[in-house]
Amino acid sequence: MLKFPKNFQIGASMSAMQTEGRGTTKIGKLTMDTYFEEHPQLFHNQVGPELTSDITNHYVEDIGLFKEIGLDSLRTGFSWARLFPDGVTLNQEAVEYYHKFIQEFKKQNIKIFMTLFHFDMPMWAHELGGWSSNEVIEKFVNYCNFVFQEFENEVDYYVTFNEPLVTVFEGYTGVMHYPAINEPKLAAQQAYGIFLAHAKVVQSFRKFQLKAPIGVVYNWNFTFPFSQSQADIKAARIYDAYVNRGPLNIMANGTIDPVLIQTLKDYQVLPKYTPEELEIIKAVKVDFLGINYYFPCRVKSIASTNPSWVLETMKIEIPKTAKINPYRGWEIYPQGLYDISMAIKTEFNNIPWYVAENGMGVENEDQYRGSDGVINDDYRIEYLQDHMGQIKKGLDNGSSCFGYHIWTAIDCWSFRNAYKNRYGLIEVNLKDQSRKLKKSAYWYQELIKNKDK
């Protein structure tokens, strides 16, 4: 079995919206609530965001199970819409809930990472223009400042955004998130607003002089050209500037790729900005990175008639020889984590970082249930072994990686996929909200026990 250093954190991730549902306190309406109300047929089995895994009623039990597995740390988050349902009025019940929730982790000696925004846009904020609105950005900064002042060092690690551009690409040039439109210029403006909001929050955080560090969690699905043709190499370079290294560099150290700026200008989709805002973005420095990795992006140049922006001149193509997760259609390429380890070492000054999400989603896991009632998810154990082996290889070669979080601790609701593909170490029965450890949880437990003493 793999052996990691004593101080290497082995844990799990989840999120507020995907586990809390409506919860036990008042919460404001989210864009995903509206999407479900308008188009319930688009959601798997028409399961919406109302209940999810009901963790606000089960958190003591759930954190007890996390302790039983032996998790060193866990990442979840605050809900902006729960703390400030209308964007202005503080919900004191929610404040009390989050204090109790975090303290339960303290009781069990599990470190807690708390994310400030994980796909859960309040509907009122969307109606004001989302991240293209300076008013929304300022309200977000105010919400974050409240959190820093109220929770201080109860939180071990603060995270500004999780996968910040997913809601942009999937909401403004895709269909998985609300408002499900295709408007690249608006997408660029939303992305710019996120970069500005992130930078302002980090800038403001420094004034509180907390012991806890602050970082960002970014989905780095490592970019490769599909072939060694000049067209594919060029396409991969541009894709990387938009989707992987480019945004990550902006949020980690305020560096803006000139390829990004030039191609936005070429297609006349450059967002509006001010020189003062750019200076705030360029000054940002985070303390650590969280990296979500599921698959590589192999980029192929394609012919496109009247593309509205440069990303419409390329696509992701999976090699015919690749290993695939058939339930998601994603390539399984563990070596990507080693590539990321070495890239952070050489390109990001070996900043402290951890794997914030990595895991395998499988449909209809009940088919793997044994006579003892336990789901025998050997496919997940194999996936974990292969990917964590690449992290260990990175550590042996000087990587500054300080931990690994599987997605996810417990089966989570996942937007339009709902509970179609399950990722948890812990099974959730949606009929009675009962919990049961899967075989992978026991394997993970042994892996944690096997760390250096």
CSV table of C-alpha atoms in Angstrom, one decimal:
chain,number,residue,atom,x,y,z
A,1,MET,CA,0.0,0.0,0.0
A,2,LEU,CA,1.1,3.6,-0.7
A,3,LYS,CA,2.9,5.3,2.2
A,4,PHE,CA,2.6,9.1,2.6
A,5,PRO,CA,4.4,11.4,5.0
A,6,LYS,CA,2.9,11.9,8.4
A,7,ASN,CA,1.9,15.5,7.8
A,8,PHE,CA,0.4,14.8,4.3
A,9,GLN,CA,-3.3,15.4,4.6
A,10,ILE,CA,-5.5,12.7,3.3
A,11,GLY,CA,-9.1,13.8,3.2
A,12,ALA,CA,-12.2,14.6,1.1
A,13,SER,CA,-14.2,17.4,-0.5
A,14,MET,CA,-17.8,18.3,-0.9
A,15,SER,CA,-19.7,21.6,-1.2
A,16,ALA,CA,-22.4,23.6,0.6
A,17,MET,CA,-25.1,23.5,-2.2
A,18,GLN,CA,-24.5,19.9,-3.1
A,19,THR,CA,-25.0,18.6,0.5
A,20,GLU,CA,-27.1,21.2,2.3
A,21,GLY,CA,-30.2,21.5,0.1
A,22,ARG,CA,-32.7,23.9,1.6
A,23,GLY,CA,-31.4,22.9,5.0
A,24,THR,CA,-32.6,23.8,8.5
A,25,THR,CA,-32.3,27.6,8.2
A,26,LYS,CA,-33.6,30.2,5.8
A,27,ILE,CA,-31.7,30.4,2.5
A,28,GLY,CA,-32.1,32.7,-0.5
A,29,LYS,CA,-33.0,31.4,-3.9
A,30,LEU,CA,-30.1,30.2,-6.1
A,31,THR,CA,-29.8,30.2,-9.9
A,32,MET,CA,-29.9,26.4,-9.8
A,33,ASP,CA,-33.3,26.6,-8.0
A,34,THR,CA,-34.6,28.7,-10.9
A,35,TYR,CA,-33.1,26.4,-13.5
A,36,PHE,CA,-34.8,23.4,-11.9
A,37,GLU,CA,-38.2,25.2,-11.6
A,38,GLU,CA,-38.1,26.2,-15.2
A,39,HIS,CA,-36.7,22.9,-16.7
A,40,PRO,CA,-37.1,20.0,-14.2
A,41,GLN,CA,-37.0,17.5,-17.1
A,42,LEU,CA,-33.3,18.4,-17.7
A,43,PHE,CA,-32.3,17.1,-14.3
A,44,HIS,CA,-31.6,13.4,-13.9
A,45,ASN,CA,-34.7,11.7,-12.6
A,46,GLN,CA,-36.0,15.2,-12.0
A,47,VAL,CA,-34.1,15.4,-8.7
A,48,GLY,CA,-33.5,19.1,-7.9
A,49,PRO,CA,-31.4,21.0,-5.4
A,50,GLU,CA,-34.0,21.1,-2.6
A,51,LEU,CA,-32.9,18.2,-0.4
A,52,THR,CA,-29.6,16.9,-1.7
A,53,SER,CA,-27.7,15.0,1.1
A,54,ASP,CA,-29.5,16.9,3.8
A,55,ILE,CA,-26.2,17.5,5.8
A,56,THR,CA,-27.6,20.3,7.9
A,57,ASN,CA,-29.7,17.6,9.7
A,58,HIS,CA,-27.1,14.9,9.6
A,59,TYR,CA,-23.8,16.7,10.1
A,60,VAL,CA,-23.0,15.2,13.5
A,61,GLU,CA,-23.5,11.7,12.2
A,62,ASP,CA,-21.6,12.5,9.0
A,63,ILE,CA,-18.6,14.1,10.6
A,64,GLY,CA,-18.5,11.0,12.9
A,65,LEU,CA,-18.3,8.8,9.8
A,66,PHE,CA,-15.5,11.1,8.5
A,67,LYS,CA,-13.7,10.5,11.8
A,68,GLU,CA,-14.2,6.8,11.6
A,69,ILE,CA,-12.6,6.7,8.1
A,70,GLY,CA,-9.8,8.8,9.6
A,71,LEU,CA,-9.9,11.9,7.4
A,72,ASP,CA,-7.2,14.4,8.2
A,73,SER,CA,-9.1,17.3,6.6
A,74,LEU,CA,-12.2,18.1,4.6
A,75,ARG,CA,-13.2,20.9,2.3
A,76,THR,CA,-16.7,22.3,2.0
A,77,GLY,CA,-18.0,25.8,2.2
A,78,PHE,CA,-20.3,28.6,3.4
A,79,SER,CA,-23.4,29.4,1.5
A,80,TRP,CA,-23.6,33.1,0.6
A,81,ALA,CA,-27.3,32.8,0.1
A,82,ARG,CA,-27.7,31.1,3.5
A,83,LEU,CA,-25.8,33.8,5.4
A,84,PHE,CA,-27.3,36.7,3.5
A,85,PRO,CA,-30.5,35.4,1.9
A,86,ASP,CA,-31.3,38.8,0.2
A,87,GLY,CA,-27.7,39.9,-0.2
A,88,VAL,CA,-28.1,42.4,2.7
A,89,THR,CA,-29.8,41.0,5.8
A,90,LEU,CA,-27.7,38.7,7.9
A,91,ASN,CA,-29.3,35.3,8.8
A,92,GLN,CA,-28.2,34.8,12.5
A,93,GLU,CA,-29.6,31.2,12.5
A,94,ALA,CA,-27.1,30.4,9.6
A,95,VAL,CA,-24.2,32.0,11.5
A,96,GLU,CA,-25.0,29.8,14.5
A,97,TYR,CA,-25.4,26.7,12.3
A,98,TYR,CA,-21.9,27.2,10.7
A,99,HIS,CA,-20.3,27.7,14.1
A,100,LYS,CA,-21.7,24.4,15.3
A,101,PHE,CA,-20.8,22.7,12.1
A,102,ILE,CA,-17.2,23.9,12.2
A,103,GLN,CA,-16.9,23.1,15.9
A,104,GLU,CA,-18.0,19.5,15.2
A,105,PHE,CA,-14.9,19.1,12.9
A,106,LYS,CA,-12.8,20.6,15.7
A,107,LYS,CA,-14.1,18.0,18.2
A,108,GLN,CA,-13.2,15.3,15.8
A,109,ASN,CA,-9.7,16.8,15.1
A,110,ILE,CA,-10.4,17.2,11.4
A,111,LYS,CA,-9.0,20.3,9.7
A,112,ILE,CA,-11.6,22.3,7.8
A,113,PHE,CA,-11.2,24.1,4.4
A,114,MET,CA,-14.1,26.5,3.8
A,115,THR,CA,-14.9,27.8,0.3
A,116,LEU,CA,-16.7,31.1,-0.1
A,117,PHE,CA,-18.2,30.4,-3.5
A,118,HIS,CA,-18.8,27.0,-5.1
A,119,PHE,CA,-21.2,27.4,-8.0
A,120,ASP,CA,-24.0,28.8,-5.7
A,121,MET,CA,-24.9,32.1,-7.3
A,122,PRO,CA,-27.8,33.8,-5.5
A,123,MET,CA,-30.7,34.6,-7.8
A,124,TRP,CA,-30.8,38.2,-6.7
A,125,ALA,CA,-27.1,38.6,-7.7
A,126,HIS,CA,-27.7,37.0,-11.1
A,127,GLU,CA,-30.6,39.4,-11.7
A,128,LEU,CA,-28.1,42.3,-11.1
A,129,GLY,CA,-25.8,40.9,-13.7
A,130,GLY,CA,-23.8,38.3,-11.8
A,131,TRP,CA,-20.1,38.8,-11.9
A,132,SER,CA,-20.4,41.6,-14.5
A,133,SER,CA,-21.9,43.8,-11.8
A,134,ASN,CA,-19.7,45.9,-9.6
A,135,GLU,CA,-22.6,45.9,-7.0
A,136,VAL,CA,-22.5,42.1,-6.9
A,137,ILE,CA,-18.7,42.1,-6.5
A,138,GLU,CA,-18.9,44.6,-3.6
A,139,LYS,CA,-21.6,42.6,-1.9
A,140,PHE,CA,-19.5,39.4,-2.3
A,141,VAL,CA,-16.5,41.2,-0.7
A,142,ASN,CA,-18.7,42.4,2.1
A,143,TYR,CA,-20.0,38.8,2.7
A,144,CYS,CA,-16.4,37.5,2.7
A,145,ASN,CA,-15.3,40.2,5.2
A,146,PHE,CA,-18.2,39.2,7.5
A,147,VAL,CA,-17.0,35.6,7.3
A,148,PHE,CA,-13.4,36.5,8.1
A,149,GLN,CA,-14.4,38.7,11.0
A,150,GLU,CA,-16.9,36.2,12.4
A,151,PHE,CA,-15.1,32.9,12.0
A,152,GLU,CA,-11.5,34.1,12.1
A,153,ASN,CA,-9.3,31.1,12.9
A,154,GLU,CA,-12.0,28.6,13.5
A,155,VAL,CA,-11.5,27.9,9.8
A,156,ASP,CA,-8.1,26.2,9.0
A,157,TYR,CA,-8.0,27.2,5.3
A,158,TYR,CA,-10.0,29.7,3.4
A,159,VAL,CA,-10.8,29.3,-0.3
A,160,THR,CA,-12.2,32.1,-2.4
A,161,PHE,CA,-13.6,30.2,-5.4
A,162,ASN,CA,-13.9,26.6,-6.4
A,163,GLU,CA,-13.6,25.9,-10.2
A,164,PRO,CA,-14.3,29.6,-10.9
A,165,LEU,CA,-14.8,29.4,-14.6
A,166,VAL,CA,-17.1,26.3,-14.7
A,167,THR,CA,-20.2,28.4,-14.1
A,168,VAL,CA,-19.0,30.8,-16.9
A,169,PHE,CA,-18.3,28.2,-19.5
A,170,GLU,CA,-21.3,26.0,-18.6
A,171,GLY,CA,-23.7,28.9,-18.1
A,172,TYR,CA,-22.7,31.5,-20.7
A,173,THR,CA,-21.4,29.2,-23.5
A,174,GLY,CA,-22.9,25.9,-22.3
A,175,VAL,CA,-26.1,24.4,-20.8
A,176,MET,CA,-25.1,22.7,-17.5
A,177,HIS,CA,-25.5,25.9,-15.5
A,178,TYR,CA,-28.0,28.7,-15.5
A,179,PRO,CA,-28.7,30.8,-17.6
A,180,ALA,CA,-27.6,28.2,-20.3
A,181,ILE,CA,-26.9,30.7,-23.1
A,182,ASN,CA,-24.2,31.1,-25.7
A,183,GLU,CA,-22.8,34.6,-25.4
A,184,PRO,CA,-19.0,34.6,-25.4
A,185,LYS,CA,-18.7,38.4,-24.8
A,186,LEU,CA,-20.8,38.1,-21.7
A,187,ALA,CA,-18.8,35.0,-20.7
A,188,ALA,CA,-15.6,37.0,-20.9
A,189,GLN,CA,-17.1,39.8,-18.8
A,190,GLN,CA,-18.3,37.3,-16.1
A,191,ALA,CA,-14.9,35.7,-16.0
A,192,TYR,CA,-13.2,39.1,-15.6
A,193,GLY,CA,-15.6,39.9,-12.7
A,194,ILE,CA,-14.6,36.7,-11.0
A,195,PHE,CA,-10.9,37.5,-11.3
A,196,LEU,CA,-11.6,41.0,-9.8
A,197,ALA,CA,-13.8,39.6,-7.0
A,198,HIS,CA,-11.2,37.0,-6.1
A,199,ALA,CA,-8.4,39.7,-6.0
A,200,LYS,CA,-10.4,42.1,-3.9
A,201,VAL,CA,-11.3,39.3,-1.4
A,202,VAL,CA,-7.6,38.3,-1.0
A,203,GLN,CA,-6.6,41.9,-0.7
A,204,SER,CA,-9.3,42.5,2.0
A,205,PHE,CA,-8.4,39.2,3.8
A,206,ARG,CA,-4.9,40.4,4.5
A,207,LYS,CA,-6.2,43.2,6.7
A,208,PHE,CA,-7.6,40.7,9.2
A,209,GLN,CA,-4.1,39.1,9.8
A,210,LEU,CA,-5.5,35.7,10.5
A,211,LYS,CA,-3.4,32.6,11.0
A,212,ALA,CA,-5.4,30.7,8.4
A,213,PRO,CA,-4.0,31.0,4.8
A,214,ILE,CA,-6.2,31.8,1.8
A,215,GLY,CA,-6.1,30.2,-1.6
A,216,VAL,CA,-8.1,29.3,-4.6
A,217,VAL,CA,-9.3,25.9,-6.0
A,218,TYR,CA,-8.9,25.5,-9.7
A,219,ASN,CA,-9.7,22.7,-12.1
A,220,TRP,CA,-6.5,22.1,-14.0
A,221,ASN,CA,-7.3,19.4,-16.5
A,222,PHE,CA,-3.9,19.4,-18.0
A,223,THR,CA,-3.7,20.6,-21.6
A,224,PHE,CA,-2.0,18.7,-24.4
A,225,PRO,CA,-2.2,19.1,-28.2
A,226,PHE,CA,-4.2,16.2,-29.7
A,227,SER,CA,-1.4,15.7,-32.2
A,228,GLN,CA,2.0,17.3,-33.1
A,229,SER,CA,0.5,19.2,-36.0
A,230,GLN,CA,1.2,23.0,-35.9
A,231,ALA,CA,-2.5,23.7,-35.8
A,232,ASP,CA,-3.1,21.5,-32.8
A,233,ILE,CA,-0.1,22.8,-31.0
A,234,LYS,CA,-1.3,26.4,-31.5
A,235,ALA,CA,-4.9,25.5,-30.5
A,236,ALA,CA,-3.6,23.9,-27.3
A,237,ARG,CA,-1.6,26.9,-26.4
A,238,ILE,CA,-4.6,29.2,-26.8
A,239,TYR,CA,-6.9,26.7,-24.9
A,240,ASP,CA,-4.4,26.6,-22.1
A,241,ALA,CA,-4.5,30.4,-21.9
A,242,TYR,CA,-8.3,30.4,-21.6
A,243,VAL,CA,-9.0,27.3,-19.5
A,244,ASN,CA,-6.0,26.0,-17.6
A,245,ARG,CA,-2.7,27.8,-17.0
A,246,GLY,CA,-4.1,31.2,-18.1
A,247,PRO,CA,-6.8,31.7,-15.5
A,248,LEU,CA,-4.8,29.9,-12.8
A,249,ASN,CA,-1.9,32.3,-13.2
A,250,ILE,CA,-4.3,35.3,-13.0
A,251,MET,CA,-5.8,34.0,-9.7
A,252,ALA,CA,-2.5,32.7,-8.2
A,253,ASN,CA,-0.2,35.5,-8.9
A,254,GLY,CA,-1.9,38.2,-11.0
A,255,THR,CA,-0.1,37.3,-14.3
A,256,ILE,CA,-2.2,37.8,-17.4
A,257,ASP,CA,-1.3,35.8,-20.6
A,258,PRO,CA,-0.9,38.1,-23.6
A,259,VAL,CA,-2.3,35.3,-25.8
A,260,LEU,CA,-5.6,35.7,-23.9
A,261,ILE,CA,-5.7,39.4,-24.3
A,262,GLN,CA,-4.9,39.3,-28.0
A,263,THR,CA,-7.4,36.7,-29.0
A,264,LEU,CA,-10.1,38.4,-27.0
A,265,LYS,CA,-9.3,41.5,-28.9
A,266,ASP,CA,-9.3,39.6,-32.2
A,267,TYR,CA,-12.8,38.5,-31.7
A,268,GLN,CA,-14.0,41.7,-30.1
A,269,VAL,CA,-15.0,40.1,-26.9
A,270,LEU,CA,-12.5,41.8,-24.6
A,271,PRO,CA,-14.3,42.7,-21.3
A,272,LYS,CA,-14.7,46.2,-19.9
A,273,TYR,CA,-12.1,47.1,-17.3
A,274,THR,CA,-10.4,50.0,-15.6
A,275,PRO,CA,-6.6,50.4,-15.1
A,276,GLU,CA,-7.3,50.6,-11.3
A,277,GLU,CA,-9.1,47.2,-11.4
A,278,LEU,CA,-6.2,45.6,-13.4
A,279,GLU,CA,-3.7,46.8,-10.8
A,280,ILE,CA,-5.8,45.0,-8.0
A,281,ILE,CA,-5.8,41.8,-10.1
A,282,LYS,CA,-2.1,42.0,-10.9
A,283,ALA,CA,-1.2,42.5,-7.2
A,284,VAL,CA,-3.0,39.3,-6.0
A,285,LYS,CA,-0.9,36.5,-4.4
A,286,VAL,CA,-2.5,33.5,-2.8
A,287,ASP,CA,-1.0,31.3,0.0
A,288,PHE,CA,-1.8,28.0,-1.5
A,289,LEU,CA,-3.5,26.3,-4.5
A,290,GLY,CA,-6.1,23.6,-4.6
A,291,ILE,CA,-6.1,21.7,-7.8
A,292,ASN,CA,-9.1,19.7,-9.1
A,293,TYR,CA,-8.1,17.1,-11.7
A,294,TYR,CA,-10.3,14.5,-13.4
A,295,PHE,CA,-9.1,14.2,-17.0
A,296,PRO,CA,-6.6,15.8,-19.5
A,297,CYS,CA,-7.7,18.1,-22.3
A,298,ARG,CA,-6.3,17.0,-25.6
A,299,VAL,CA,-7.0,19.9,-27.9
A,300,LYS,CA,-7.7,19.6,-31.6
A,301,SER,CA,-8.0,22.4,-34.1
A,302,ILE,CA,-11.2,22.3,-36.1
A,303,ALA,CA,-12.7,24.3,-39.1
A,304,SER,CA,-15.4,26.7,-37.9
A,305,THR,CA,-17.7,28.9,-39.9
A,306,ASN,CA,-17.9,32.4,-38.4
A,307,PRO,CA,-16.7,31.6,-34.9
A,308,SER,CA,-17.9,34.1,-32.3
A,309,TRP,CA,-14.7,33.6,-30.3
A,310,VAL,CA,-11.5,31.6,-30.5
A,311,LEU,CA,-12.6,28.6,-28.5
A,312,GLU,CA,-15.0,27.7,-31.2
A,313,THR,CA,-12.0,26.9,-33.5
A,314,MET,CA,-11.0,23.9,-31.4
A,315,LYS,CA,-12.4,20.9,-29.5
A,316,ILE,CA,-11.4,18.3,-27.0
A,317,GLU,CA,-10.9,14.9,-28.5
A,318,ILE,CA,-10.1,11.7,-26.6
A,319,PRO,CA,-7.6,9.2,-28.3
A,320,LYS,CA,-9.2,5.9,-29.3
A,321,THR,CA,-6.7,4.1,-27.3
A,322,ALA,CA,-7.4,6.0,-24.0
A,323,LYS,CA,-8.8,4.4,-20.9
A,324,ILE,CA,-12.3,5.8,-20.3
A,325,ASN,CA,-14.8,6.1,-17.4
A,326,PRO,CA,-17.8,4.9,-19.4
A,327,TYR,CA,-20.3,6.5,-17.0
A,328,ARG,CA,-18.9,10.0,-17.6
A,329,GLY,CA,-17.1,9.6,-20.9
A,330,TRP,CA,-14.0,11.1,-19.4
A,331,GLU,CA,-10.4,9.9,-20.1
A,332,ILE,CA,-8.7,8.3,-17.1
A,333,TYR,CA,-5.1,9.6,-17.2
A,334,PRO,CA,-3.4,9.4,-13.7
A,335,GLN,CA,-0.1,10.7,-15.0
A,336,GLY,CA,-1.8,14.1,-15.4
A,337,LEU,CA,-1.3,14.6,-11.6
A,338,TYR,CA,2.4,14.0,-11.9
A,339,ASP,CA,2.5,16.5,-14.8
A,340,ILE,CA,0.7,19.1,-12.6
A,341,SER,CA,3.1,18.4,-9.7
A,342,MET,CA,6.1,19.2,-11.8
A,343,ALA,CA,4.4,22.2,-13.5
A,344,ILE,CA,3.7,23.7,-10.1
A,345,LYS,CA,7.3,23.1,-9.0
A,346,THR,CA,8.8,24.7,-12.1
A,347,GLU,CA,6.2,27.3,-13.2
A,348,PHE,CA,4.6,28.4,-9.9
A,349,ASN,CA,7.6,28.6,-7.7
A,350,ASN,CA,6.6,25.3,-6.0
A,351,ILE,CA,3.8,27.1,-4.1
A,352,PRO,CA,2.2,24.9,-1.4
A,353,TRP,CA,-0.7,23.0,-3.1
A,354,TYR,CA,-3.0,20.1,-2.7
A,355,VAL,CA,-5.3,17.9,-4.8
A,356,ALA,CA,-8.7,19.5,-3.9
A,357,GLU,CA,-10.8,17.1,-6.0
A,358,ASN,CA,-10.1,13.8,-7.8
A,359,GLY,CA,-12.4,10.9,-8.0
A,360,MET,CA,-14.5,8.5,-10.1
A,361,GLY,CA,-18.3,8.8,-10.6
A,362,VAL,CA,-20.2,5.7,-11.4
A,363,GLU,CA,-23.9,5.2,-12.3
A,364,ASN,CA,-26.1,2.7,-10.6
A,365,GLU,CA,-23.6,1.6,-8.0
A,366,ASP,CA,-26.2,-0.6,-6.5
A,367,GLN,CA,-25.2,-3.2,-9.0
A,368,TYR,CA,-22.0,-3.6,-7.1
A,369,ARG,CA,-23.6,-4.2,-3.7
A,370,GLY,CA,-22.4,-7.3,-1.9
A,371,SER,CA,-24.4,-9.7,0.3
A,372,ASP,CA,-23.4,-7.7,3.3
A,373,GLY,CA,-25.0,-4.6,1.8
A,374,VAL,CA,-21.7,-2.8,1.2
A,375,ILE,CA,-21.0,-1.4,-2.3
A,376,ASN,CA,-17.8,-3.1,-3.6
A,377,ASP,CA,-16.4,-0.1,-5.5
A,378,ASP,CA,-13.1,-1.8,-6.5
A,379,TYR,CA,-13.1,0.5,-9.6
A,380,ARG,CA,-12.8,3.5,-7.2
A,381,ILE,CA,-10.0,1.9,-5.2
A,382,GLU,CA,-8.1,1.2,-8.4
A,383,TYR,CA,-8.6,4.8,-9.5
A,384,LEU,CA,-7.4,6.1,-6.2
A,385,GLN,CA,-4.3,3.9,-6.2
A,386,ASP,CA,-3.3,5.0,-9.7
A,387,HIS,CA,-3.8,8.7,-9.1
A,388,MET,CA,-2.4,8.9,-5.6
A,389,GLY,CA,0.6,6.9,-6.9
A,390,GLN,CA,1.3,9.8,-9.2
A,391,ILE,CA,1.1,12.3,-6.4
A,392,LYS,CA,3.6,10.1,-4.4
A,393,LYS,CA,5.9,10.1,-7.4
A,394,GLY,CA,5.6,13.9,-7.5
A,395,LEU,CA,6.5,14.2,-3.8
A,396,ASP,CA,9.5,12.0,-4.3
A,397,ASN,CA,10.6,14.4,-7.0
A,398,GLY,CA,10.3,17.6,-4.9
A,399,SER,CA,6.6,18.5,-5.3
A,400,SER,CA,5.3,20.8,-2.6
A,401,CYS,CA,1.9,19.0,-2.5
A,402,PHE,CA,0.6,18.8,1.1
A,403,GLY,CA,-2.5,16.8,0.7
A,404,TYR,CA,-5.1,14.8,-1.3
A,405,HIS,CA,-8.9,15.2,-1.1
A,406,ILE,CA,-11.1,12.7,-2.9
A,407,TRP,CA,-14.3,13.9,-4.5
A,408,THR,CA,-16.3,13.2,-2.5
A,409,ALA,CA,-16.7,12.4,1.2
A,410,ILE,CA,-20.4,11.5,0.8
A,411,ASP,CA,-22.6,11.1,-2.3
A,412,CYS,CA,-23.5,14.6,-3.5
A,413,TRP,CA,-26.1,16.1,-5.6
A,414,SER,CA,-24.5,17.3,-8.9
A,415,PHE,CA,-26.5,19.9,-10.8
A,416,ARG,CA,-28.2,18.5,-13.9
A,417,ASN,CA,-26.7,15.1,-13.2
A,418,ALA,CA,-28.3,15.0,-9.7
A,419,TYR,CA,-27.3,11.6,-8.3
A,420,LYS,CA,-26.8,9.9,-11.6
A,421,ASN,CA,-23.0,9.4,-11.1
A,422,ARG,CA,-22.0,8.9,-7.5
A,423,TYR,CA,-18.5,9.7,-6.2
A,424,GLY,CA,-18.7,9.2,-2.4
A,425,LEU,CA,-16.8,7.2,0.1
A,426,ILE,CA,-20.1,7.1,1.9
A,427,GLU,CA,-23.4,6.0,0.3
A,428,VAL,CA,-26.5,8.1,0.8
A,429,ASN,CA,-29.9,6.4,0.5
A,430,LEU,CA,-32.2,9.1,-0.9
A,431,LYS,CA,-35.3,7.3,0.3
A,432,ASP,CA,-34.5,7.5,4.0
A,433,GLN,CA,-31.2,9.5,4.1
A,434,SER,CA,-29.4,6.7,5.8
A,435,ARG,CA,-25.6,6.4,5.3
A,436,LYS,CA,-23.3,3.4,4.7
A,437,LEU,CA,-19.6,3.2,4.1
A,438,LYS,CA,-18.5,1.8,0.8
A,439,LYS,CA,-15.6,-0.6,0.4
A,440,SER,CA,-13.4,2.3,-0.8
A,441,ALA,CA,-13.9,4.0,2.6
A,442,TYR,CA,-12.3,1.0,4.3
A,443,TRP,CA,-9.4,1.1,1.9
A,444,TYR,CA,-9.0,4.8,2.4
A,445,GLN,CA,-9.0,4.2,6.2
A,446,GLU,CA,-6.1,1.7,5.8
A,447,LEU,CA,-4.2,4.1,3.5
A,448,ILE,CA,-4.5,6.9,6.2
A,449,LYS,CA,-3.3,4.5,9.0
A,450,ASN,CA,-0.3,3.5,6.8
A,451,LYS,CA,1.1,7.0,6.8
A,452,ASP,CA,4.6,7.5,8.3
A,453,LYS,CA,4.4,7.5,12.1
